[in-house]
mmCIF file of C-alpha atoms in Angstrom:
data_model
loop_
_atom_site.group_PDB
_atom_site.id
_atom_site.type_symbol
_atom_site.label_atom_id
_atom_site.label_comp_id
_atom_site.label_asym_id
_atom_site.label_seq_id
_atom_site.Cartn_x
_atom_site.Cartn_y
_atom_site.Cartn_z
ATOM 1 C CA UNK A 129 -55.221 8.705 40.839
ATOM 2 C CA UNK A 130 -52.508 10.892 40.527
ATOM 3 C CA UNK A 131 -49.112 10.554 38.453
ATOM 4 C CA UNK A 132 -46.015 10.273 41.143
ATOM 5 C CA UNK A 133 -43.439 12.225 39.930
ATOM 6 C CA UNK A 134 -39.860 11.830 40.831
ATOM 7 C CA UNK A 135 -38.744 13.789 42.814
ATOM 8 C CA UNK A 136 -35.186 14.973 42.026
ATOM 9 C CA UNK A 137 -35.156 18.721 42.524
ATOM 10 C CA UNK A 138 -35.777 17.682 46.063
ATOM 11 C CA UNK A 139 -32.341 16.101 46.778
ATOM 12 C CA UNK A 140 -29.785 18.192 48.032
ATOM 13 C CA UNK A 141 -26.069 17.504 47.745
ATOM 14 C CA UNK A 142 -23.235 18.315 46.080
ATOM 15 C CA UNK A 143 -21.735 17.525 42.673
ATOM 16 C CA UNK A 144 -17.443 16.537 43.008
ATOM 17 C CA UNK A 145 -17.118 19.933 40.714
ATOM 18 C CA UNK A 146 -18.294 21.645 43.338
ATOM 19 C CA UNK A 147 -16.523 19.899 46.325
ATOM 20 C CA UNK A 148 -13.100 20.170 44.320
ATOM 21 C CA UNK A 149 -13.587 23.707 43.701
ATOM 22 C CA UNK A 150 -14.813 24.023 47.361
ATOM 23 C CA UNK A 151 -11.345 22.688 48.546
ATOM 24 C CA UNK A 152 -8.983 24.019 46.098
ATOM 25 C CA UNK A 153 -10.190 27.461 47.308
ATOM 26 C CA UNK A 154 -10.196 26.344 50.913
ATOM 27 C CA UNK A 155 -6.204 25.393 50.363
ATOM 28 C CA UNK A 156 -5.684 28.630 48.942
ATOM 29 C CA UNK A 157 -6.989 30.723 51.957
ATOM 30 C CA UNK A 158 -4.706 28.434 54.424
ATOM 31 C CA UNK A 159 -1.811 28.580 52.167
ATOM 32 C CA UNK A 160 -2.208 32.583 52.048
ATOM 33 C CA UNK A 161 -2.583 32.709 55.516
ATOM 34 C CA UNK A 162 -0.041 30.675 56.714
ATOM 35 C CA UNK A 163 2.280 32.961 54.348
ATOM 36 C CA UNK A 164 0.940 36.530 56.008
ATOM 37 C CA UNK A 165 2.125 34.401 58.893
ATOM 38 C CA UNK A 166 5.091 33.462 57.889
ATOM 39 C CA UNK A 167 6.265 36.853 56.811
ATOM 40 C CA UNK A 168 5.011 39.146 59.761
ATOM 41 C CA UNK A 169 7.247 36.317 61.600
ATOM 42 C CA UNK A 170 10.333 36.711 59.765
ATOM 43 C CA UNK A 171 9.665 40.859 60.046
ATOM 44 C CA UNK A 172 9.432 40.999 63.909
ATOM 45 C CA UNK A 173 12.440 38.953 64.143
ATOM 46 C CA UNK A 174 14.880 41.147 61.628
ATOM 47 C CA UNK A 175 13.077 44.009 63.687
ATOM 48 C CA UNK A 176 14.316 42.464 67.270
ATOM 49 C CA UNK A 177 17.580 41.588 65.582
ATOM 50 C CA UNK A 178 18.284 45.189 64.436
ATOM 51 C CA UNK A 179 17.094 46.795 68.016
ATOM 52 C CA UNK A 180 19.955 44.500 69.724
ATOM 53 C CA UNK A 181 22.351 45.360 67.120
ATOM 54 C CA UNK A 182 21.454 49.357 67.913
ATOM 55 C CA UNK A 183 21.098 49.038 71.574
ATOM 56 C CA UNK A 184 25.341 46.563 71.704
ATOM 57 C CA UNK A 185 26.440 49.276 69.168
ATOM 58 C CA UNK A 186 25.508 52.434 71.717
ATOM 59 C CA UNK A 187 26.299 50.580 74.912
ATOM 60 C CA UNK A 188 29.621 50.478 73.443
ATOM 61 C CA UNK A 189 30.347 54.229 72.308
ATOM 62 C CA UNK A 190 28.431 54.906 75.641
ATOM 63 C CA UNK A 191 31.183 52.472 77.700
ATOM 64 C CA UNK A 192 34.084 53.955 75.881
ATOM 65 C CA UNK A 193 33.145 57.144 76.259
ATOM 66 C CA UNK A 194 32.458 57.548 80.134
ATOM 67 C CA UNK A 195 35.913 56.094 80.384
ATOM 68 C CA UNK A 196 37.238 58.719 78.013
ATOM 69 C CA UNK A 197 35.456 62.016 78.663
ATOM 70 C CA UNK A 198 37.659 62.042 82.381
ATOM 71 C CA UNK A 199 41.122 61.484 80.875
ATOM 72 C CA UNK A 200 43.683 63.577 80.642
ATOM 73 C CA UNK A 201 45.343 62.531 77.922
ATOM 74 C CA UNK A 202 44.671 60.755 75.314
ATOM 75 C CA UNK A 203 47.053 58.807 72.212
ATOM 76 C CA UNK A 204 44.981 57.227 69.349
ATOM 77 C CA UNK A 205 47.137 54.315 67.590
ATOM 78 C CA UNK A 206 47.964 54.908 64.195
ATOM 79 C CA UNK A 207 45.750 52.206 62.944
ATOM 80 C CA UNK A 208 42.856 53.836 64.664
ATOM 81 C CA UNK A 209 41.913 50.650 66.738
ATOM 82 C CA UNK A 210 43.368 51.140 70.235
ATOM 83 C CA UNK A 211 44.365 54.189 71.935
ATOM 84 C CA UNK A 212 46.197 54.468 75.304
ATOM 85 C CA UNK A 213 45.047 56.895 78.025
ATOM 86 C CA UNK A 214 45.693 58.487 81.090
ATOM 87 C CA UNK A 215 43.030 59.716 84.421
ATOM 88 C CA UNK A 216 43.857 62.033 86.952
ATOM 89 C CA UNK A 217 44.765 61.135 90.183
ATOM 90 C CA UNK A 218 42.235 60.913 92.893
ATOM 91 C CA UNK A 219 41.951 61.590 96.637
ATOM 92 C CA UNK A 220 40.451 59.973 98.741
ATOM 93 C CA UNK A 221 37.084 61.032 98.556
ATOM 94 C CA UNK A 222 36.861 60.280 94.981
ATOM 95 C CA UNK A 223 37.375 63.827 93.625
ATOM 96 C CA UNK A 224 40.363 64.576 91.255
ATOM 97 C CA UNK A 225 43.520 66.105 92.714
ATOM 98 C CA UNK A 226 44.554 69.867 91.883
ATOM 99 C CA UNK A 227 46.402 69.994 89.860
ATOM 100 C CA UNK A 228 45.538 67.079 87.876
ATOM 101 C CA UNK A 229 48.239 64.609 87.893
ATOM 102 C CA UNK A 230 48.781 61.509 86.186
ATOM 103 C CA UNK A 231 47.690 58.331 89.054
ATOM 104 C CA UNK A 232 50.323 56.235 87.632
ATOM 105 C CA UNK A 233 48.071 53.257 85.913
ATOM 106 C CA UNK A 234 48.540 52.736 81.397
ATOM 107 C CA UNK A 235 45.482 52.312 80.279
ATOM 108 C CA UNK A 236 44.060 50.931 76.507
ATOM 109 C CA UNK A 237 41.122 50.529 75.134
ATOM 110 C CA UNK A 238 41.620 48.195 71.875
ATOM 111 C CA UNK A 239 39.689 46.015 69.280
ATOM 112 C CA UNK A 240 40.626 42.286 69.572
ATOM 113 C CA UNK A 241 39.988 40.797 66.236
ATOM 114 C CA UNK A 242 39.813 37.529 67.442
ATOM 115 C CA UNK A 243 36.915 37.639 70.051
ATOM 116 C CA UNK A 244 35.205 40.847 68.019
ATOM 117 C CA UNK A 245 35.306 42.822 70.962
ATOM 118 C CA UNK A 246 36.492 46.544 72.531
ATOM 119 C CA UNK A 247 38.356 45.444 75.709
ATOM 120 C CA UNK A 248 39.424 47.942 78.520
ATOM 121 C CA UNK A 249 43.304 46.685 79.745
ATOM 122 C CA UNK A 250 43.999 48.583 82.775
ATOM 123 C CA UNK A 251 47.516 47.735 84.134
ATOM 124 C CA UNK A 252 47.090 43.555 84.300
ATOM 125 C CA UNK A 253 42.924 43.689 84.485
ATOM 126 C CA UNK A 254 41.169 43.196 81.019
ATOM 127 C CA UNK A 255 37.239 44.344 80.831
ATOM 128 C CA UNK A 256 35.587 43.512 77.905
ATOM 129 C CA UNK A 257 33.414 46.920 76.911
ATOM 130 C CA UNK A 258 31.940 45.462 73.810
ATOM 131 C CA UNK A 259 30.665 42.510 71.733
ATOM 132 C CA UNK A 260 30.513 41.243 68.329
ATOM 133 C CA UNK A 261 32.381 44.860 66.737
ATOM 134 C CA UNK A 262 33.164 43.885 63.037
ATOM 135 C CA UNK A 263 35.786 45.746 61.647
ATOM 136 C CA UNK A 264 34.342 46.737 58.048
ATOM 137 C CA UNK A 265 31.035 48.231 57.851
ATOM 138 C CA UNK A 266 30.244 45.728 55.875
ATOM 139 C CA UNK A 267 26.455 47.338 55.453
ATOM 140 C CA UNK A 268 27.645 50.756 54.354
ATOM 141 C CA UNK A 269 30.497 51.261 52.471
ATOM 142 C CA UNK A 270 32.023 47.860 53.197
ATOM 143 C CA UNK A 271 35.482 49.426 54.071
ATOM 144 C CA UNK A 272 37.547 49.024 57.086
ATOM 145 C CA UNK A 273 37.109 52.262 59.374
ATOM 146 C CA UNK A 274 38.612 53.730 62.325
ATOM 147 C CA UNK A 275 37.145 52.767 65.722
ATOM 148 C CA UNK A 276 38.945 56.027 67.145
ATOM 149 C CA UNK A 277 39.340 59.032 65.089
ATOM 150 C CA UNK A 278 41.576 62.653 66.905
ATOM 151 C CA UNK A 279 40.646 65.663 66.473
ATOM 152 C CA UNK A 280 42.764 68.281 64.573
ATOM 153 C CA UNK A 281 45.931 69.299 66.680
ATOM 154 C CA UNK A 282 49.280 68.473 68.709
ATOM 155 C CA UNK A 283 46.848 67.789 71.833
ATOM 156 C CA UNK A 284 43.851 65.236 71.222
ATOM 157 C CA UNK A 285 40.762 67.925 72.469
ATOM 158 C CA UNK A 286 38.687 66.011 70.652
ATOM 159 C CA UNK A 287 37.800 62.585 69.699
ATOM 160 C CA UNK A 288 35.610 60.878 67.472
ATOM 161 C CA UNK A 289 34.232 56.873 68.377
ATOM 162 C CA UNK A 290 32.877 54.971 65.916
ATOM 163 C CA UNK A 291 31.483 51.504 65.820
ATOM 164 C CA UNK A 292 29.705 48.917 64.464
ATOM 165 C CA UNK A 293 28.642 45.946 66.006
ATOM 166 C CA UNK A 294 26.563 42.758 64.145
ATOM 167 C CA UNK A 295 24.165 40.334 65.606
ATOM 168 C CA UNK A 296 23.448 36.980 63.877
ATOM 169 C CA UNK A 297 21.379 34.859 65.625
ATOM 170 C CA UNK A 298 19.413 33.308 63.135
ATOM 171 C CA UNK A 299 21.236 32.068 59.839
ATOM 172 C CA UNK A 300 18.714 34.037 57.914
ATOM 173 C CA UNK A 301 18.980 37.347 59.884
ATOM 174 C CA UNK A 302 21.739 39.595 60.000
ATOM 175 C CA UNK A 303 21.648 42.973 61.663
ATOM 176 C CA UNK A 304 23.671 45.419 61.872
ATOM 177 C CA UNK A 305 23.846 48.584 64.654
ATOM 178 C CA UNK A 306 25.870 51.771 64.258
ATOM 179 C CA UNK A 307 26.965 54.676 66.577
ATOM 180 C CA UNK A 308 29.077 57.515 66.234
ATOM 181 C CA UNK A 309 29.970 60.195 68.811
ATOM 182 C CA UNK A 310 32.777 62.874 69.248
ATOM 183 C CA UNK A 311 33.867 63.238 73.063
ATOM 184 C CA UNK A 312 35.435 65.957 73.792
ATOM 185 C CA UNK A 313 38.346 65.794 77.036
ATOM 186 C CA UNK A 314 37.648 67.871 80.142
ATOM 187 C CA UNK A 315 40.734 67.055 82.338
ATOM 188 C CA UNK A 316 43.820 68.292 79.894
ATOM 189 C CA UNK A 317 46.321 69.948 82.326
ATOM 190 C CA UNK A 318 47.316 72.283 79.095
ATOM 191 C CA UNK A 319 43.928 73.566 78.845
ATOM 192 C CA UNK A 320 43.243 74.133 82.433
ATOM 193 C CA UNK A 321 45.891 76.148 83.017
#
């Protein structure tokens, strides 16, 4: 007869070394993943963030300035954060009278520190033009600056529109959108001439 042998190379299974090494490397695969994750998250969102900022910052200069480019005069404040201006009159088909003359209504455009925004006052109606404007750039130099900026001169040909508008959404992201743009005036009676 032959000798039985035991048979233990036959059993298969697996030692606890090997199942907590199994699992500690398992945790660190989910851990690193859920990080990656996690990250690309937070990215996309500071991305969106900064696109809304942009896109409130040059709706603003754009509002502003489609109001201004048609006036015919223009007086900047001496703080540089509200300006008063004047439009031609019109007939009644829409087009501008010749010679250009004043139609009689004060308009300003001015920052309202209280709401952060640009409002439009035209004689009792108040139009808000722009949102959350802050009035440092407080990701650049940090210093107050001038919404409205004149050009050199005794008669504003020229003006210069800056702002800088925040969005904070989440507590953890905060964006920031600039725009700059000079207009200058098309309807000045003195240049016409």
């Amino acid at each position: 007869m032959k000798p039985t042998r035991l048979k233990f190379n036959r059993r298969r299974g697996l030692t606890l070394v090997e199942v907590m090494v199994a699992s500690i490397l398992g945790t660190l695969v989910i851990f690193g993943g859920i990080s990656i994750y996690l990250s690309g998250m937070e990215n996309w969102l500071r991305g969106s963030e900064r696109i809304v900022a942009e896109t409130q910052s040059r709706q603003a200069v754009r509002a502003i300035s489609d109001q201004l480019r048609q006036a015919m005069a223009v007086t900047v404040a001496g703080d540089g954060m509200s300006l008063e201006f004047r439009l031609p009159e019109e007939d009644a088909s829409g087009n501008f009278t010749v010679p250009a003359t004043w139609d009689g209504v004060v308009r300003r455009i001015q920052y309202n520190a209280g709401d952060e925004t640009i409002e439009l006052v035209e004689g009792a109606n108040t139009r808000v033009l722009a949102r959350n404007v802050m009035p440092a750039d407080i990701g650049g130099t940090g210093a107050a600056y001038d919404i409205f900026t004149a050009g050199p001169g005794a008669i504003t040909r020229q003006l210069t529109i800056k702002v800088v508008t925040q969005t904070n959404n989440d507590a953890s992201v905060n964006a920031l959108g600039r725009q700059r743009e000079t207009i200058y005036l098309r309807n000045i009676p003195q240049l016409t001439r």
